[in-house]
Amino acid sequence: MISESEFNRHIDETLLKIEEAIDESGAEIDYENVSGILTLTFEDGSQIIINRQTPARQLWVAAKSGGHHFDFETTEGSWIRDRDRAPLFEILSALASDQAGESVALSAE
């Protein structure tokens, strides 16, 4: 398990990358980061909430379709969903597309 300080560093970097990806996507998604909780708000008022779960060393994503838990994969340097190893940005793109009602491509690059 990664250390708490390393975990927090990865979370903070990831939340910033998500914000940048939203800006670059051109999608109508508002976002707000308060105390390490990133809230994405869509035109219909629905939200996706992304936050850290420090005791479990996981990043959690709550969307209309349900909750998703991600572990940091140190060998790959990325967040992967715990149940099927799907990458975070792939899942976020699908969730955002669903809630925005249009194709939204979010990339960590």
JSON list of N, CA, C and O in Angstrom, two decimals, residues 39-69:
[
{"chain": "A", "resi": 39, "resn": "THR", "atom": "N", "xyz": [-16.40, 18.32, -7.72]},
{"chain": "A", "resi": 39, "resn": "THR", "atom": "CA", "xyz": [-17.79, 18.13, -8.13]},
{"chain": "A", "resi": 39, "resn": "THR", "atom": "C", "xyz": [-17.96, 18.63, -9.56]},
{"chain": "A", "resi": 39, "resn": "THR", "atom": "O", "xyz": [-17.65, 19.79, -9.85]},
{"chain": "A", "resi": 40, "resn": "LEU", "atom": "N", "xyz": [-18.40, 17.74, -10.44]},
{"chain": "A", "resi": 40, "resn": "LEU", "atom": "CA", "xyz": [-18.70, 18.09, -11.82]},
{"chain": "A", "resi": 40, "resn": "LEU", "atom": "C", "xyz": [-20.21, 18.27, -11.93]},
{"chain": "A", "resi": 40, "resn": "LEU", "atom": "O", "xyz": [-20.97, 17.39, -11.51]},
{"chain": "A", "resi": 41, "resn": "THR", "atom": "N", "xyz": [-20.65, 19.39, -12.47]},
{"chain": "A", "resi": 41, "resn": "THR", "atom": "CA", "xyz": [-22.07, 19.67, -12.59]},
{"chain": "A", "resi": 41, "resn": "THR", "atom": "C", "xyz": [-22.42, 19.84, -14.06]},
{"chain": "A", "resi": 41, "resn": "THR", "atom": "O", "xyz": [-21.77, 20.59, -14.78]},
{"chain": "A", "resi": 42, "resn": "PHE", "atom": "N", "xyz": [-23.47, 19.14, -14.49]},
{"chain": "A", "resi": 42, "resn": "PHE", "atom": "CA", "xyz": [-23.89, 19.12, -15.88]},
{"chain": "A", "resi": 42, "resn": "PHE", "atom": "C", "xyz": [-25.09, 20.04, -16.08]},
{"chain": "A", "resi": 42, "resn": "PHE", "atom": "O", "xyz": [-25.74, 20.45, -15.12]},
{"chain": "A", "resi": 43, "resn": "GLU", "atom": "N", "xyz": [-25.40, 20.35, -17.34]},
{"chain": "A", "resi": 43, "resn": "GLU", "atom": "CA", "xyz": [-26.47, 21.29, -17.66]},
{"chain": "A", "resi": 43, "resn": "GLU", "atom": "C", "xyz": [-27.81, 20.89, -17.05]},
{"chain": "A", "resi": 43, "resn": "GLU", "atom": "O", "xyz": [-28.62, 21.74, -16.70]},
{"chain": "A", "resi": 44, "resn": "ASP", "atom": "N", "xyz": [-28.07, 19.59, -16.92]},
{"chain": "A", "resi": 44, "resn": "ASP", "atom": "CA", "xyz": [-29.34, 19.12, -16.36]},
{"chain": "A", "resi": 44, "resn": "ASP", "atom": "C", "xyz": [-29.34, 19.13, -14.82]},
{"chain": "A", "resi": 44, "resn": "ASP", "atom": "O", "xyz": [-30.31, 18.71, -14.20]},
{"chain": "A", "resi": 45, "resn": "GLY", "atom": "N", "xyz": [-28.24, 19.61, -14.23]},
{"chain": "A", "resi": 45, "resn": "GLY", "atom": "CA", "xyz": [-28.15, 19.68, -12.77]},
{"chain": "A", "resi": 45, "resn": "GLY", "atom": "C", "xyz": [-27.57, 18.43, -12.12]},
{"chain": "A", "resi": 45, "resn": "GLY", "atom": "O", "xyz": [-27.30, 18.43, -10.93]},
{"chain": "A", "resi": 46, "resn": "SER", "atom": "N", "xyz": [-27.39, 17.37, -12.90]},
{"chain": "A", "resi": 46, "resn": "SER", "atom": "CA", "xyz": [-26.80, 16.16, -12.32]},
{"chain": "A", "resi": 46, "resn": "SER", "atom": "C", "xyz": [-25.32, 16.40, -12.02]},
{"chain": "A", "resi": 46, "resn": "SER", "atom": "O", "xyz": [-24.70, 17.32, -12.57]},
{"chain": "A", "resi": 47, "resn": "GLN", "atom": "N", "xyz": [-24.77, 15.57, -11.16]},
{"chain": "A", "resi": 47, "resn": "GLN", "atom": "CA", "xyz": [-23.39, 15.75, -10.74]},
{"chain": "A", "resi": 47, "resn": "GLN", "atom": "C", "xyz": [-22.63, 14.43, -10.73]},
{"chain": "A", "resi": 47, "resn": "GLN", "atom": "O", "xyz": [-23.22, 13.35, -10.59]},
{"chain": "A", "resi": 48, "resn": "ILE", "atom": "N", "xyz": [-21.32, 14.56, -10.87]},
{"chain": "A", "resi": 48, "resn": "ILE", "atom": "CA", "xyz": [-20.38, 13.48, -10.60]},
{"chain": "A", "resi": 48, "resn": "ILE", "atom": "C", "xyz": [-19.47, 14.02, -9.51]},
{"chain": "A", "resi": 48, "resn": "ILE", "atom": "O", "xyz": [-18.94, 15.14, -9.62]},
{"chain": "A", "resi": 49, "resn": "ILE", "atom": "N", "xyz": [-19.30, 13.25, -8.45]},
{"chain": "A", "resi": 49, "resn": "ILE", "atom": "CA", "xyz": [-18.46, 13.68, -7.33]},
{"chain": "A", "resi": 49, "resn": "ILE", "atom": "C", "xyz": [-17.26, 12.75, -7.23]},
{"chain": "A", "resi": 49, "resn": "ILE", "atom": "O", "xyz": [-17.41, 11.52, -7.21]},
{"chain": "A", "resi": 50, "resn": "ILE", "atom": "N", "xyz": [-16.08, 13.36, -7.18]},
{"chain": "A", "resi": 50, "resn": "ILE", "atom": "CA", "xyz": [-14.83, 12.61, -7.14]},
{"chain": "A", "resi": 50, "resn": "ILE", "atom": "C", "xyz": [-14.11, 13.00, -5.86]},
{"chain": "A", "resi": 50, "resn": "ILE", "atom": "O", "xyz": [-13.85, 14.18, -5.63]},
{"chain": "A", "resi": 51, "resn": "ASN", "atom": "N", "xyz": [-13.82, 12.01, -5.02]},
{"chain": "A", "resi": 51, "resn": "ASN", "atom": "CA", "xyz": [-13.14, 12.33, -3.77]},
{"chain": "A", "resi": 51, "resn": "ASN", "atom": "C", "xyz": [-12.21, 11.22, -3.32]},
{"chain": "A", "resi": 51, "resn": "ASN", "atom": "O", "xyz": [-12.24, 10.11, -3.83]},
{"chain": "A", "resi": 52, "resn": "ARG", "atom": "N", "xyz": [-11.39, 11.56, -2.37]},
{"chain": "A", "resi": 52, "resn": "ARG", "atom": "CA", "xyz": [-10.41, 10.61, -1.84]},
{"chain": "A", "resi": 52, "resn": "ARG", "atom": "C", "xyz": [-10.98, 9.86, -0.65]},
{"chain": "A", "resi": 52, "resn": "ARG", "atom": "O", "xyz": [-11.74, 10.43, 0.13]},
{"chain": "A", "resi": 53, "resn": "GLN", "atom": "N", "xyz": [-10.62, 8.62, -0.56]},
{"chain": "A", "resi": 53, "resn": "GLN", "atom": "CA", "xyz": [-10.95, 7.79, 0.61]},
{"chain": "A", "resi": 53, "resn": "GLN", "atom": "C", "xyz": [-9.61, 7.35, 1.19]},
{"chain": "A", "resi": 53, "resn": "GLN", "atom": "O", "xyz": [-9.08, 6.29, 0.83]},
{"chain": "A", "resi": 54, "resn": "THR", "atom": "N", "xyz": [-9.06, 8.18, 2.06]},
{"chain": "A", "resi": 54, "resn": "THR", "atom": "CA", "xyz": [-7.71, 7.98, 2.56]},
{"chain": "A", "resi": 54, "resn": "THR", "atom": "C", "xyz": [-7.52, 6.65, 3.27]},
{"chain": "A", "resi": 54, "resn": "THR", "atom": "O", "xyz": [-6.53, 5.95, 3.00]},
{"chain": "A", "resi": 55, "resn": "PRO", "atom": "N", "xyz": [-8.41, 6.22, 4.18]},
{"chain": "A", "resi": 55, "resn": "PRO", "atom": "CA", "xyz": [-8.17, 4.94, 4.86]},
{"chain": "A", "resi": 55, "resn": "PRO", "atom": "C", "xyz": [-8.03, 3.76, 3.90]},
{"chain": "A", "resi": 55, "resn": "PRO", "atom": "O", "xyz": [-7.23, 2.87, 4.10]},
{"chain": "A", "resi": 56, "resn": "ALA", "atom": "N", "xyz": [-8.81, 3.79, 2.81]},
{"chain": "A", "resi": 56, "resn": "ALA", "atom": "CA", "xyz": [-8.77, 2.70, 1.82]},
{"chain": "A", "resi": 56, "resn": "ALA", "atom": "C", "xyz": [-7.73, 2.96, 0.73]},
{"chain": "A", "resi": 56, "resn": "ALA", "atom": "O", "xyz": [-7.48, 2.08, -0.09]},
{"chain": "A", "resi": 57, "resn": "ARG", "atom": "N", "xyz": [-7.15, 4.18, 0.72]},
{"chain": "A", "resi": 57, "resn": "ARG", "atom": "CA", "xyz": [-6.20, 4.60, -0.32]},
{"chain": "A", "resi": 57, "resn": "ARG", "atom": "C", "xyz": [-6.84, 4.45, -1.71]},
{"chain": "A", "resi": 57, "resn": "ARG", "atom": "O", "xyz": [-6.24, 3.94, -2.65]},
{"chain": "A", "resi": 58, "resn": "GLN", "atom": "N", "xyz": [-8.09, 4.92, -1.81]},
{"chain": "A", "resi": 58, "resn": "GLN", "atom": "CA", "xyz": [-8.82, 4.84, -3.06]},
{"chain": "A", "resi": 58, "resn": "GLN", "atom": "C", "xyz": [-9.36, 6.20, -3.47]},
{"chain": "A", "resi": 58, "resn": "GLN", "atom": "O", "xyz": [-9.56, 7.09, -2.63]},
{"chain": "A", "resi": 59, "resn": "LEU", "atom": "N", "xyz": [-9.60, 6.33, -4.76]},
{"chain": "A", "resi": 59, "resn": "LEU", "atom": "CA", "xyz": [-10.31, 7.47, -5.32]},
{"chain": "A", "resi": 59, "resn": "LEU", "atom": "C", "xyz": [-11.71, 6.97, -5.63]},
{"chain": "A", "resi": 59, "resn": "LEU", "atom": "O", "xyz": [-11.86, 5.92, -6.27]},
{"chain": "A", "resi": 60, "resn": "TRP", "atom": "N", "xyz": [-12.72, 7.69, -5.14]},
{"chain": "A", "resi": 60, "resn": "TRP", "atom": "CA", "xyz": [-14.10, 7.26, -5.35]},
{"chain": "A", "resi": 60, "resn": "TRP", "atom": "C", "xyz": [-14.80, 8.22, -6.28]},
{"chain": "A", "resi": 60, "resn": "TRP", "atom": "O", "xyz": [-14.62, 9.44, -6.19]},
{"chain": "A", "resi": 61, "resn": "VAL", "atom": "N", "xyz": [-15.62, 7.66, -7.17]},
{"chain": "A", "resi": 61, "resn": "VAL", "atom": "CA", "xyz": [-16.41, 8.45, -8.11]},
{"chain": "A", "resi": 61, "resn": "VAL", "atom": "C", "xyz": [-17.87, 8.07, -7.92]},
{"chain": "A", "resi": 61, "resn": "VAL", "atom": "O", "xyz": [-18.22, 6.88, -8.01]},
{"chain": "A", "resi": 62, "resn": "ALA", "atom": "N", "xyz": [-18.71, 9.07, -7.65]},
{"chain": "A", "resi": 62, "resn": "ALA", "atom": "CA", "xyz": [-20.15, 8.84, -7.51]},
{"chain": "A", "resi": 62, "resn": "ALA", "atom": "C", "xyz": [-20.84, 9.54, -8.68]},
{"chain": "A", "resi": 62, "resn": "ALA", "atom": "O", "xyz": [-20.65, 10.73, -8.91]},
{"chain": "A", "resi": 63, "resn": "ALA", "atom": "N", "xyz": [-21.64, 8.77, -9.43]},
{"chain": "A", "resi": 63, "resn": "ALA", "atom": "CA", "xyz": [-22.37, 9.29, -10.58]},
{"chain": "A", "resi": 63, "resn": "ALA", "atom": "C", "xyz": [-23.81, 8.80, -10.51]},
{"chain": "A", "resi": 63, "resn": "ALA", "atom": "O", "xyz": [-24.16, 7.99, -9.65]},
{"chain": "A", "resi": 64, "resn": "LYS", "atom": "N", "xyz": [-24.65, 9.29, -11.44]},
{"chain": "A", "resi": 64, "resn": "LYS", "atom": "CA", "xyz": [-26.05, 8.83, -11.47]},
{"chain": "A", "resi": 64, "resn": "LYS", "atom": "C", "xyz": [-26.14, 7.32, -11.57]},
{"chain": "A", "resi": 64, "resn": "LYS", "atom": "O", "xyz": [-27.02, 6.70, -10.99]},
{"chain": "A", "resi": 65, "resn": "SER", "atom": "N", "xyz": [-25.21, 6.73, -12.31]},
{"chain": "A", "resi": 65, "resn": "SER", "atom": "CA", "xyz": [-25.26, 5.29, -12.54]},
{"chain": "A", "resi": 65, "resn": "SER", "atom": "C", "xyz": [-24.71, 4.46, -11.39]},
{"chain": "A", "resi": 65, "resn": "SER", "atom": "O", "xyz": [-24.82, 3.24, -11.40]},
{"chain": "A", "resi": 66, "resn": "GLY", "atom": "N", "xyz": [-24.10, 5.11, -10.39]},
{"chain": "A", "resi": 66, "resn": "GLY", "atom": "CA", "xyz": [-23.59, 4.38, -9.24]},
{"chain": "A", "resi": 66, "resn": "GLY", "atom": "C", "xyz": [-22.19, 4.80, -8.85]},
{"chain": "A", "resi": 66, "resn": "GLY", "atom": "O", "xyz": [-21.65, 5.77, -9.37]},
{"chain": "A", "resi": 67, "resn": "GLY", "atom": "N", "xyz": [-21.61, 4.04, -7.93]},
{"chain": "A", "resi": 67, "resn": "GLY", "atom": "CA", "xyz": [-20.29, 4.36, -7.39]},
{"chain": "A", "resi": 67, "resn": "GLY", "atom": "C", "xyz": [-19.20, 3.51, -8.01]},
{"chain": "A", "resi": 67, "resn": "GLY", "atom": "O", "xyz": [-19.43, 2.37, -8.41]},
{"chain": "A", "resi": 68, "resn": "HIS", "atom": "N", "xyz": [-18.01, 4.10, -8.08]},
{"chain": "A", "resi": 68, "resn": "HIS", "atom": "CA", "xyz": [-16.85, 3.44, -8.66]},
{"chain": "A", "resi": 68, "resn": "HIS", "atom": "C", "xyz": [-15.65, 3.70, -7.75]},
{"chain": "A", "resi": 68, "resn": "HIS", "atom": "O", "xyz": [-15.45, 4.84, -7.31]},
{"chain": "A", "resi": 69, "resn": "HIS", "atom": "N", "xyz": [-14.87, 2.68, -7.50]},
{"chain": "A", "resi": 69, "resn": "HIS", "atom": "CA", "xyz": [-13.70, 2.79, -6.62]},
{"chain": "A", "resi": 69, "resn": "HIS", "atom": "C", "xyz": [-12.45, 2.48, -7.42]},
{"chain": "A", "resi": 69, "resn": "HIS", "atom": "O", "xyz": [-12.40, 1.48, -8.13]}
]
